[in-house]
XYZ file of C-alpha atoms in Angstrom:
676
model
C 16.568 5.861 16.963
C 17.917 3.075 14.796
C 18.397 2.055 11.183
C 21.046 2.721 8.559
C 19.323 5.924 7.458
C 19.766 7.241 10.988
C 23.248 5.789 11.586
C 24.903 6.786 8.313
C 24.792 10.603 8.676
C 25.917 10.432 12.313
C 28.887 8.186 11.520
C 29.762 10.359 8.510
C 29.744 13.398 10.784
C 31.934 11.583 13.307
C 34.377 10.690 10.531
C 34.510 14.353 9.473
C 35.386 15.373 13.042
C 38.202 12.809 13.158
C 39.505 13.982 9.771
C 39.605 17.526 11.105
C 41.370 16.497 14.326
C 43.822 14.194 12.485
C 44.328 15.546 8.957
C 47.120 13.008 8.331
C 44.871 9.977 8.965
C 43.762 7.829 6.057
C 40.196 6.644 5.638
C 41.175 3.235 7.021
C 42.692 4.839 10.118
C 39.507 6.858 10.702
C 37.404 3.725 10.351
C 39.699 1.806 12.702
C 39.437 4.493 15.396
C 35.637 4.699 15.105
C 35.101 0.943 15.330
C 37.702 0.307 18.018
C 36.149 2.923 20.310
C 32.504 2.031 19.618
C 30.323 1.001 22.563
C 28.343 -2.188 21.863
C 24.939 -2.720 23.427
C 24.678 -5.651 25.795
C 23.446 -9.028 24.510
C 23.091 -7.715 20.940
C 24.386 -9.343 17.771
C 26.839 -7.563 15.486
C 24.368 -8.339 12.669
C 21.947 -6.057 14.505
C 24.227 -3.241 15.710
C 27.553 -3.530 13.894
C 30.416 -2.908 16.307
C 28.355 -0.596 18.505
C 27.407 3.014 19.092
C 29.841 5.720 17.979
C 31.784 7.510 20.723
C 33.375 10.520 19.026
C 35.297 11.751 22.066
C 36.882 8.330 22.605
C 37.677 7.947 18.910
C 39.642 11.224 18.830
C 42.094 9.962 21.458
C 42.028 6.263 20.545
C 45.640 5.007 20.447
C 44.942 1.283 20.152
C 43.164 -0.032 17.050
C 42.706 -3.293 15.181
C 43.742 -3.533 11.533
C 40.603 -5.531 10.737
C 37.582 -3.657 11.977
C 35.470 -6.788 11.570
C 36.019 -10.490 11.009
C 33.372 -12.206 8.904
C 33.499 -16.024 8.850
C 30.779 -16.440 6.219
C 28.114 -19.135 6.135
C 28.797 -22.731 7.093
C 26.543 -25.125 5.203
C 24.114 -27.577 6.792
C 24.715 -30.218 8.206
C 27.382 -29.115 10.670
C 28.806 -32.436 11.831
C 31.650 -32.109 9.322
C 32.300 -28.358 9.706
C 35.937 -27.417 10.055
C 37.140 -24.573 12.286
C 38.065 -21.369 10.440
C 40.716 -18.988 11.747
C 41.428 -15.356 11.003
C 43.985 -12.934 12.379
C 43.371 -9.604 14.040
C 46.325 -7.250 14.400
C 46.426 -4.609 17.126
C 48.377 -1.418 16.595
C 49.551 0.798 19.466
C 50.311 4.433 18.518
C 51.059 5.339 22.153
C 54.433 5.822 23.822
C 54.143 2.863 26.214
C 53.436 -0.850 25.671
C 49.931 -2.132 26.411
C 49.088 -5.602 27.693
C 45.619 -6.710 26.649
C 43.210 -9.325 27.979
C 41.337 -10.805 24.989
C 37.873 -12.351 25.091
C 34.975 -13.055 22.714
C 31.225 -12.832 23.110
C 28.497 -13.344 20.523
C 24.722 -13.532 20.294
C 22.067 -14.684 17.890
C 19.773 -12.026 16.407
C 17.154 -12.872 19.044
C 19.647 -12.024 21.821
C 20.422 -15.595 22.874
C 24.146 -16.198 23.533
C 26.266 -18.267 21.177
C 27.322 -21.758 22.199
C 30.478 -22.049 24.290
C 33.431 -22.416 21.961
C 31.688 -21.107 18.830
C 34.222 -18.249 18.885
C 37.627 -18.381 20.598
C 40.666 -16.103 20.602
C 44.317 -16.968 21.141
C 46.321 -15.926 23.029
C 44.153 -14.825 25.934
C 46.665 -12.095 26.741
C 48.721 -10.079 24.305
C 51.293 -7.296 24.699
C 51.409 -4.621 22.021
C 54.691 -2.647 22.057
C 54.666 1.153 21.809
C 54.491 2.292 18.215
C 54.223 -1.294 17.016
C 51.813 -4.189 16.379
C 50.866 -7.620 17.745
C 48.585 -10.279 16.300
C 45.987 -12.645 17.771
C 44.039 -15.470 16.137
C 40.244 -15.762 16.220
C 38.565 -19.110 15.471
C 34.953 -19.852 14.531
C 33.968 -23.498 15.104
C 30.378 -24.087 13.954
C 30.400 -27.686 15.162
C 29.849 -26.259 18.628
C 26.270 -26.090 19.854
C 23.010 -27.086 18.196
C 21.361 -23.731 17.462
C 21.369 -22.478 13.877
C 21.300 -18.928 12.551
C 23.581 -15.901 12.472
C 25.787 -15.197 15.473
C 27.581 -11.889 15.847
C 29.526 -10.130 18.564
C 33.019 -8.867 19.140
C 36.541 -9.583 20.304
C 37.094 -7.321 23.281
C 40.639 -6.258 24.110
C 40.978 -4.630 27.549
C 44.187 -3.343 29.168
C 45.255 -5.847 31.808
C 46.542 -3.304 34.311
C 43.839 -0.670 34.781
C 41.024 -1.426 32.263
C 41.499 2.046 30.710
C 41.969 0.860 27.122
C 39.330 -1.124 25.269
C 39.169 -2.166 21.622
C 36.164 -3.842 19.997
C 36.476 -5.861 16.801
C 33.185 -7.235 15.478
C 32.909 -10.914 14.541
C 30.178 -12.929 12.846
C 29.344 -16.319 11.391
C 26.184 -17.959 10.065
C 25.415 -21.533 11.017
C 23.084 -22.458 8.183
C 19.690 -23.777 9.212
C 18.582 -27.082 7.726
C 18.742 -26.273 4.013
C 18.710 -28.028 0.669
C 19.492 -27.366 -2.971
C 16.500 -26.612 -5.184
C 17.271 -26.929 -8.888
C 14.638 -25.658 -11.301
C 14.664 -26.617 -14.954
C 12.542 -24.681 -17.464
C 11.146 -26.260 -20.625
C 9.248 -24.472 -23.371
C 6.217 -25.677 -25.307
C 8.624 -27.426 -27.681
C 10.098 -29.435 -24.816
C 13.454 -27.694 -25.177
C 15.360 -25.768 -22.502
C 13.913 -22.287 -22.035
C 16.837 -19.922 -21.584
C 14.891 -16.720 -20.872
C 12.628 -18.192 -18.187
C 12.591 -17.298 -14.507
C 10.909 -18.471 -11.318
C 9.714 -16.388 -8.369
C 10.077 -18.000 -4.952
C 8.081 -16.904 -1.917
C 8.651 -18.492 1.486
C 5.539 -19.588 3.349
C 7.495 -20.474 6.504
C 10.221 -17.837 6.236
C 10.864 -14.358 4.823
C 12.501 -15.419 1.571
C 11.194 -13.710 -1.559
C 13.338 -13.717 -4.688
C 13.363 -14.071 -8.459
C 15.858 -16.434 -10.065
C 16.578 -16.404 -13.785
C 17.522 -19.530 -15.709
C 21.098 -19.981 -16.862
C 22.029 -20.720 -20.463
C 20.744 -24.284 -20.172
C 17.426 -23.216 -18.622
C 18.436 -24.435 -15.145
C 19.379 -22.695 -11.902
C 20.058 -23.967 -8.395
C 19.287 -22.215 -5.128
C 20.137 -23.081 -1.550
C 16.982 -22.663 0.555
C 15.975 -23.451 4.141
C 13.740 -26.469 4.655
C 10.123 -25.377 4.439
C 7.176 -24.611 2.199
C 7.342 -22.257 -0.766
C 5.158 -20.823 -3.468
C 6.771 -21.022 -6.905
C 5.777 -19.099 -10.030
C 7.639 -20.053 -13.203
C 7.376 -17.759 -16.224
C 8.427 -19.304 -19.537
C 8.354 -17.099 -22.655
C 7.089 -19.033 -25.664
C 7.802 -16.304 -28.233
C 8.171 -12.522 -28.323
C 4.691 -11.734 -26.993
C 3.418 -14.991 -25.474
C 4.302 -16.704 -22.223
C 3.362 -19.616 -20.000
C 2.953 -19.448 -16.230
C 3.358 -22.501 -14.013
C 2.200 -22.261 -10.405
C 3.200 -24.466 -7.513
C 1.144 -22.933 -4.667
C 2.617 -25.015 -1.837
C 5.871 -26.806 -2.558
C 7.607 -28.535 0.382
C 11.417 -28.569 0.252
C 12.623 -31.448 2.470
C 15.655 -32.683 0.510
C 17.823 -31.761 -2.473
C 15.250 -31.517 -5.261
C 15.082 -30.905 -9.003
C 11.776 -29.405 -10.179
C 10.805 -29.125 -13.846
C 8.788 -26.091 -14.935
C 7.364 -27.557 -18.132
C 5.296 -25.158 -20.262
C 3.600 -28.177 -21.866
C 1.694 -28.618 -18.577
C -0.055 -25.264 -18.991
C -3.494 -24.668 -20.497
C -4.688 -21.807 -22.717
C -7.270 -19.260 -21.578
C -10.087 -19.055 -24.127
C -12.948 -16.645 -23.459
C -15.654 -16.063 -26.086
C -17.953 -13.069 -25.479
C -21.413 -12.666 -27.034
C -20.405 -9.818 -29.368
C -18.162 -11.181 -32.099
C -17.086 -7.614 -32.970
C -15.741 -6.949 -29.452
C -11.958 -6.992 -29.291
C -9.782 -7.704 -26.220
C -8.369 -4.546 -24.648
C -6.711 -6.052 -21.590
C -6.259 -9.236 -19.594
C -5.071 -9.780 -16.038
C -4.259 -12.844 -13.970
C -4.065 -12.460 -10.195
C -2.546 -15.198 -8.021
C -3.112 -14.952 -4.276
C -1.510 -17.074 -1.548
C -2.044 -16.726 2.194
C -0.437 -19.183 4.596
C 0.535 -18.454 8.210
C -1.283 -15.096 7.945
C 1.228 -13.930 5.336
C -0.655 -12.779 2.219
C 1.019 -12.378 -1.153
C -0.568 -11.400 -4.463
C 1.085 -11.559 -7.887
C -0.257 -9.823 -10.989
C 0.355 -10.710 -14.606
C -1.191 -8.528 -17.322
C -1.254 -8.768 -21.091
C -3.130 -7.282 -24.061
C -5.363 -10.364 -24.164
C -5.733 -13.853 -22.749
C -4.535 -15.227 -26.074
C -0.966 -14.373 -25.050
C -0.925 -16.386 -21.808
C -1.174 -19.994 -20.687
C -1.582 -21.012 -17.037
C -0.767 -24.342 -15.382
C -0.490 -25.737 -11.874
C 1.907 -28.229 -10.315
C 1.294 -30.219 -7.161
C -2.018 -31.089 -5.573
C -4.873 -28.568 -5.197
C -4.631 -26.476 -2.039
C -7.457 -25.219 0.206
C -9.406 -22.219 -1.026
C -8.310 -20.152 1.973
C -4.653 -20.696 1.087
C -4.536 -20.138 -2.676
C -6.829 -18.655 -5.288
C -6.686 -16.975 -8.665
C -8.700 -14.366 -10.521
C -8.951 -14.072 -14.284
C -10.095 -10.614 -15.435
C -10.483 -9.617 -19.066
C -11.907 -6.665 -20.987
C -13.463 -6.808 -24.466
C -14.667 -3.600 -26.159
C -16.870 -2.696 -29.088
C -17.659 1.013 -29.481
C -19.164 2.157 -26.142
C -19.715 -1.352 -24.796
C -17.263 -3.107 -22.479
C -17.413 -6.696 -21.385
C -15.680 -6.654 -18.001
C -15.551 -10.304 -17.042
C -13.889 -11.799 -13.984
C -13.750 -15.301 -12.543
C -12.488 -16.466 -9.160
C -10.738 -19.828 -9.361
C -9.862 -22.196 -6.522
C -8.483 -25.723 -6.404
C -7.290 -26.061 -9.990
C -6.020 -22.608 -10.969
C -5.055 -23.572 -14.542
C -6.330 -21.948 -17.711
C -9.861 -22.718 -18.870
C -12.345 -22.207 -21.703
C -15.586 -20.232 -21.304
C -18.225 -19.304 -23.860
C -20.225 -16.473 -22.266
C -23.899 -16.221 -23.181
C -25.934 -12.978 -23.045
C -28.234 -14.531 -20.433
C -25.278 -14.911 -18.072
C -24.504 -11.181 -17.983
C -25.735 -8.196 -15.990
C -25.938 -4.804 -17.691
C -24.417 -1.722 -16.045
C -25.001 1.667 -17.690
C -22.113 4.039 -16.955
C -22.851 7.771 -17.093
C -20.173 10.394 -16.448
C -21.398 13.970 -16.282
C -19.833 17.167 -17.597
C -20.666 20.129 -15.332
C -18.080 22.095 -17.345
C -17.657 21.934 -21.122
C -14.547 20.779 -22.924
C -13.415 18.100 -20.466
C -12.264 14.529 -21.060
C -12.336 11.492 -18.807
C -10.736 8.165 -18.025
C -12.871 5.373 -16.596
C -11.179 2.541 -14.770
C -13.034 -0.450 -13.316
C -11.492 -3.274 -11.326
C -12.760 -6.363 -9.534
C -12.071 -6.706 -5.829
C -9.562 -9.440 -5.061
C -7.864 -10.441 -1.772
C -4.895 -8.186 -2.532
C -7.020 -5.114 -3.337
C -7.763 -3.470 -6.693
C -5.711 -3.186 -9.823
C -6.385 -2.536 -13.496
C -3.919 -0.752 -15.792
C -6.396 -0.623 -18.696
C -8.516 2.544 -18.904
C -11.409 3.691 -21.063
C -10.951 7.226 -22.396
C -13.528 9.615 -23.803
C -15.007 13.088 -23.892
C -17.481 14.343 -21.311
C -20.311 13.707 -20.973
C -19.713 10.006 -21.464
C -22.275 7.231 -21.622
C -21.422 3.594 -22.053
C -22.413 0.094 -21.103
C -20.524 -2.491 -19.103
C -21.493 -6.141 -18.929
C -20.343 -8.122 -15.895
C -20.917 -11.596 -14.513
C -23.228 -11.709 -11.463
C -20.927 -14.129 -9.660
C -20.463 -12.284 -6.358
C -17.317 -10.399 -7.362
C -17.387 -6.755 -6.248
C -16.443 -4.004 -8.698
C -14.734 -0.699 -8.000
C -14.966 2.287 -10.388
C -12.431 5.091 -10.605
C -13.369 8.064 -12.843
C -11.222 11.129 -13.533
C -12.026 14.513 -15.070
C -9.225 15.926 -17.229
C -8.702 19.423 -18.582
C -6.601 21.057 -21.285
C -3.257 19.433 -22.172
C -0.112 20.679 -20.461
C 3.104 21.715 -22.235
C 3.939 18.067 -22.913
C 0.501 17.347 -24.367
C -0.783 15.380 -21.360
C -4.316 16.269 -20.201
C -4.216 18.000 -16.818
C -5.854 16.173 -13.944
C -8.723 18.028 -12.240
C -10.624 15.491 -10.165
C -11.162 11.808 -9.420
C -14.302 10.075 -8.178
C -14.267 6.553 -6.771
C -17.230 4.319 -6.081
C -17.849 1.936 -3.229
C -17.206 -1.731 -4.108
C -20.391 -3.286 -5.433
C -21.497 -6.763 -6.525
C -24.134 -6.978 -9.241
C -27.008 -9.464 -9.168
C -28.500 -11.454 -12.008
C -31.724 -10.321 -13.637
C -31.274 -6.648 -12.796
C -30.042 -3.579 -14.656
C -27.851 -0.991 -12.955
C -26.694 2.573 -13.574
C -23.420 3.946 -12.257
C -23.512 7.766 -12.331
C -20.440 9.924 -11.800
C -19.595 13.622 -11.774
C -23.187 14.850 -11.442
C -24.248 17.084 -8.525
C -24.979 17.881 -5.845
C -21.289 17.882 -4.846
C -20.681 17.929 -1.091
C -19.137 16.246 1.981
C -19.434 12.486 2.339
C -19.190 10.226 5.398
C -20.179 6.710 4.342
C -20.356 4.129 7.104
C -18.253 1.005 7.271
C -15.290 -0.532 9.040
C -12.340 1.734 9.655
C -9.646 1.295 7.039
C -7.022 3.330 5.237
C -7.778 4.659 1.787
C -10.360 6.656 -0.094
C -13.136 4.151 0.556
C -13.440 4.951 4.288
C -13.383 8.688 4.935
C -14.229 10.353 8.200
C -12.827 11.869 11.384
C -11.380 9.568 14.031
C -9.637 9.709 17.380
C -6.963 7.255 18.456
C -5.820 7.769 22.036
C -5.144 11.507 22.095
C -4.636 11.932 18.364
C -7.135 13.404 15.902
C -7.082 12.716 12.178
C -9.615 13.274 9.413
C -10.050 12.535 5.753
C -13.110 14.475 4.587
C -13.841 14.604 0.856
C -15.895 17.773 0.417
C -17.017 17.368 -3.208
C -18.366 13.828 -3.479
C -20.978 13.689 -6.225
C -24.726 13.186 -5.947
C -24.367 9.402 -6.207
C -21.983 9.373 -3.250
C -18.795 8.642 -5.191
C -15.884 9.960 -3.151
C -13.988 12.919 -4.557
C -10.433 14.167 -4.731
C -10.052 17.379 -6.712
C -7.916 20.418 -7.247
C -8.783 23.546 -5.270
C -7.976 27.234 -5.396
C -8.313 28.021 -1.682
C -8.656 25.952 1.470
C -8.711 26.462 5.219
C -9.206 23.765 7.861
C -9.035 24.218 11.618
C -9.801 22.462 14.895
C -10.500 24.139 18.230
C -10.955 22.619 21.703
C -13.021 24.790 24.074
C -11.917 27.767 21.998
C -8.216 26.853 22.001
C -6.719 26.398 18.521
C -5.399 22.885 17.952
C -4.364 23.456 14.338
C -5.066 25.656 11.328
C -3.918 24.601 7.855
C -4.411 26.040 4.377
C -5.461 22.729 2.843
C -8.316 20.226 3.003
C -8.350 17.511 5.653
C -6.352 14.706 4.047
C -5.687 12.361 6.963
C -2.871 14.155 8.822
C -2.719 13.471 12.572
C -2.778 16.103 15.301
C -2.413 15.735 19.107
C -5.433 16.770 21.194
C -5.994 17.192 24.967
C -6.688 14.014 26.936
C -9.609 15.398 28.934
C -13.131 15.813 27.643
C -13.467 18.908 25.480
C -15.984 20.467 23.144
C -14.434 20.660 19.686
C -15.219 22.865 16.687
C -14.011 21.610 13.313
C -14.138 24.030 10.365
C -13.505 23.392 6.676
C -13.810 25.854 3.800
C -12.620 24.811 0.325
C -13.135 26.577 -3.018
C -12.634 25.292 -6.568
C -12.062 27.062 -9.868
C -15.303 27.829 -11.784
C -13.342 27.224 -14.997
C -12.864 23.607 -13.938
C -16.072 23.129 -11.947
C -19.155 25.111 -12.956
C -21.034 23.733 -9.940
C -19.794 22.838 -6.479
C -17.480 25.826 -6.466
C -17.280 26.085 -2.672
C -18.166 23.969 0.352
C -18.057 25.080 3.972
C -18.869 23.028 7.043
C -18.605 23.473 10.803
C -19.063 20.620 13.258
C -19.143 20.788 17.044
C -18.800 17.623 19.090
C -17.560 16.360 22.452
C -14.572 14.029 22.715
C -12.232 12.620 25.367
C -9.323 10.183 25.578
C -9.839 6.882 23.747
C -8.177 3.995 25.630
C -6.172 1.412 23.722
C -4.872 1.623 20.188
C -8.195 1.333 18.370
C -9.423 4.332 16.387
C -13.006 5.434 16.965
C -15.123 7.563 14.692
C -15.999 10.987 15.989
C -19.716 11.928 16.012
C -19.808 13.875 12.743
C -22.838 13.906 10.453
C -23.322 15.343 6.968
C -26.391 16.030 4.829
C -26.329 14.640 1.289
C -28.529 16.019 -1.531
C -29.374 13.853 -4.561
C -31.801 15.571 -6.976
C -32.269 14.298 -10.525
C -30.062 16.599 -12.573
C -28.864 16.537 -16.157
C -25.347 15.351 -16.996
C -24.380 19.047 -16.800
C -25.725 19.193 -13.196
C -28.598 21.476 -14.261
C -32.376 21.631 -13.811
C -35.060 23.631 -15.609
C -35.749 27.152 -14.361
C -39.320 27.980 -13.245
C -39.907 24.255 -12.665
C -40.307 22.865 -9.133
C -37.520 20.442 -8.253
C -37.713 17.710 -5.648
C -34.396 17.398 -3.818
C -34.080 14.168 -1.793
C -31.672 14.339 1.115
C -30.083 11.778 3.413
C -27.852 11.752 6.465
C -24.459 10.105 6.675
C -22.132 9.585 9.602
C -23.064 9.397 13.266
C -26.771 10.057 12.604
C -28.597 8.440 9.700
C -32.264 9.139 10.534
C -33.803 12.607 10.581
C -36.358 11.680 13.274
C -33.534 11.141 15.799
C -32.359 14.767 15.539
C -33.252 17.623 17.846
C -33.069 20.069 14.959
C -32.791 19.906 11.170
C -33.252 23.050 9.074
C -32.622 24.055 5.471
C -32.154 27.235 3.479
C -31.745 27.997 -0.215
C -30.051 30.873 -2.005
C -30.716 31.972 -5.584
C -28.041 34.702 -5.678
C -24.787 32.898 -4.942
C -25.215 32.872 -1.164
C -25.806 36.591 -0.614
C -29.344 36.044 0.714
C -31.061 32.929 2.051
C -34.630 31.678 2.296
C -35.789 28.990 4.701
C -37.080 25.749 3.237
C -38.985 23.081 5.130
C -38.393 19.357 4.624
C -41.259 17.236 3.302
C -41.835 13.862 4.997
C -38.383 14.076 6.542
C -36.502 13.081 3.398
C -36.796 15.737 0.672
C -37.038 19.419 -0.171
C -39.145 21.066 -2.866
C -37.497 24.065 -4.497
C -39.108 26.682 -6.744
C -36.359 28.383 -8.711
C -36.770 31.881 -10.224
C -37.704 32.405 -13.867
C -34.245 33.668 -14.695
C -31.660 30.867 -14.983
C -28.868 30.957 -12.426
C -27.121 29.276 -9.543
C -28.777 27.459 -6.630
C -26.965 27.174 -3.284
C -28.053 24.992 -0.354
C -27.507 25.138 3.399
C -28.307 22.646 6.156
C -28.023 22.911 9.937
C -28.638 20.175 12.481
C -28.276 19.255 16.133
C -28.289 15.598 17.162
C -29.611 14.035 20.375
C -26.201 14.413 22.079
C -25.881 18.107 21.221
C -23.369 17.675 18.375
C -24.030 20.190 15.596
C -23.427 20.783 11.903
C -23.712 23.802 9.625
C -22.838 23.114 5.990
C -23.219 25.238 2.876
C -23.000 24.166 -0.782
C -22.343 27.156 -3.035
C -23.470 26.689 -6.653
C -24.945 23.293 -5.781
C -26.559 23.154 -9.235
C -27.621 25.552 -11.976
C -30.914 26.193 -13.734
C -31.367 26.608 -17.477
C -34.197 27.673 -19.753
């Protein structure tokens, strides 16, 4: 294994052993013994491995060391036709009782393993005698005029005993032959045309791995040395305490020493006027996305409102696939939010927009309260190339009803709703659950309702491309590895759930053999499974506190399915199916007692149509799951339930067998409640 986090504790342990063996050694002597005795890997740069792999046994008895454990010759600037050789001394010390004659040689490699040019490193003399109990010095030279390859070259000076090759000392060496590079000076000017001292510019390499922020000096100017290539530049120029200007240069080509002026006077304001004059801005975000050479990068700038920011662009417009921007703002009046977002390509500068009511689509947002006394936060974000982000939340008490207005311009929206309980000792409401929606674009001329936190709460397996994150749950197999993320309390609208629980047990068995058993829900952890074809049984059983969740207090499910080795590195979904129930319930997840209730159901996962199943059966319990009554589906898509006169809890159970013999048994305890 490699990496500094792996190397550091091992080398520290080796140093402790040497300190114990030689209590009179100083730290420098310990370091010298460790480096001198290290074993370098073949054809590997010192910038990759240091001096080599620690050899504790050799270090304990090492009598010959070098007083410089490493010789760094720095970076030689481009071009290299006028480079001058640089020399440094390395002194060998012999603590033995007999003189040692050493053959000296150098070898070095670039980070890609290619050898350095002949003569890049030399050592003189080629042979050196170190007297007993004394020292002798050699000279190492780095001449970066040698060769044509640029980059970092590292290796070692190897000193080997001339008589019997029994003594070896390694001293690492390194030099960087700068690639073709130029000075980039950036000058920042404010809206008044004066030097902006508090400005900075972010620099992202499109042809290399450079990514850095550089702050202006006292005169508003800084200079960087950068390799020749293309860069994205983002200059931020404060205009006063709360306002700032942003200048973008999406694709700047550095081909010579260049001075670039980031002039805030080239920016434009962002002026958005919403239909409701009483609505006030509650948040504004600007997203800048660049993707060149399959290297995506997204920057986010947020502010209380667009009034505090100005955006400008330098250079010529770039193709849509390479650079884009999103402007997203929120304006609020009472329970109404204007959540407006625009995608911009070509010219990414600020703009003015007067939004008319006829341009908007209405989205009613309803968040239920199955349990009294809870609060909520509602967070909505537009989908951009870099994902989702929105630090501005709407807070309220449950149940919550509100209205969002969005632009039907093809942008997809993602909702994130949390249920919060009583405050903790520090006064912060305790988190109890979160529900997230699937991304959705809204069309013109239609009205939508987004419902959250209303039953029936149960397992969810929405279809879609495999991806990490809460938007693509399921059970998959990759090679001979099983992993599953199965939200068990998604709400009746299909919003995916993460919630607290009081008890959980998940297990997987292969032909009766236990693969794993854990006291937690299935949250994506991986487990090895047999390569051959097996019949698997997956069990989940999770309970929640009735004080936090008056309905959906417990969900159990058992799946059986066949699976064998999956070739390649691509994950494949396992043939799991779930039954989803979506009756029309109140915001408290209740229905009227003594009144028949139609309960639509649907299938998610491997099977999505009831008529393709071998078996599909239902049962209902009116006493908390102690007794069950069969219930037959009507037209293959709904149940009709007749609850008792006395209000109480309704539990649901479904069993199925698909055409391939895979099975499911799932039970929803306290699926909903009935009231007078």
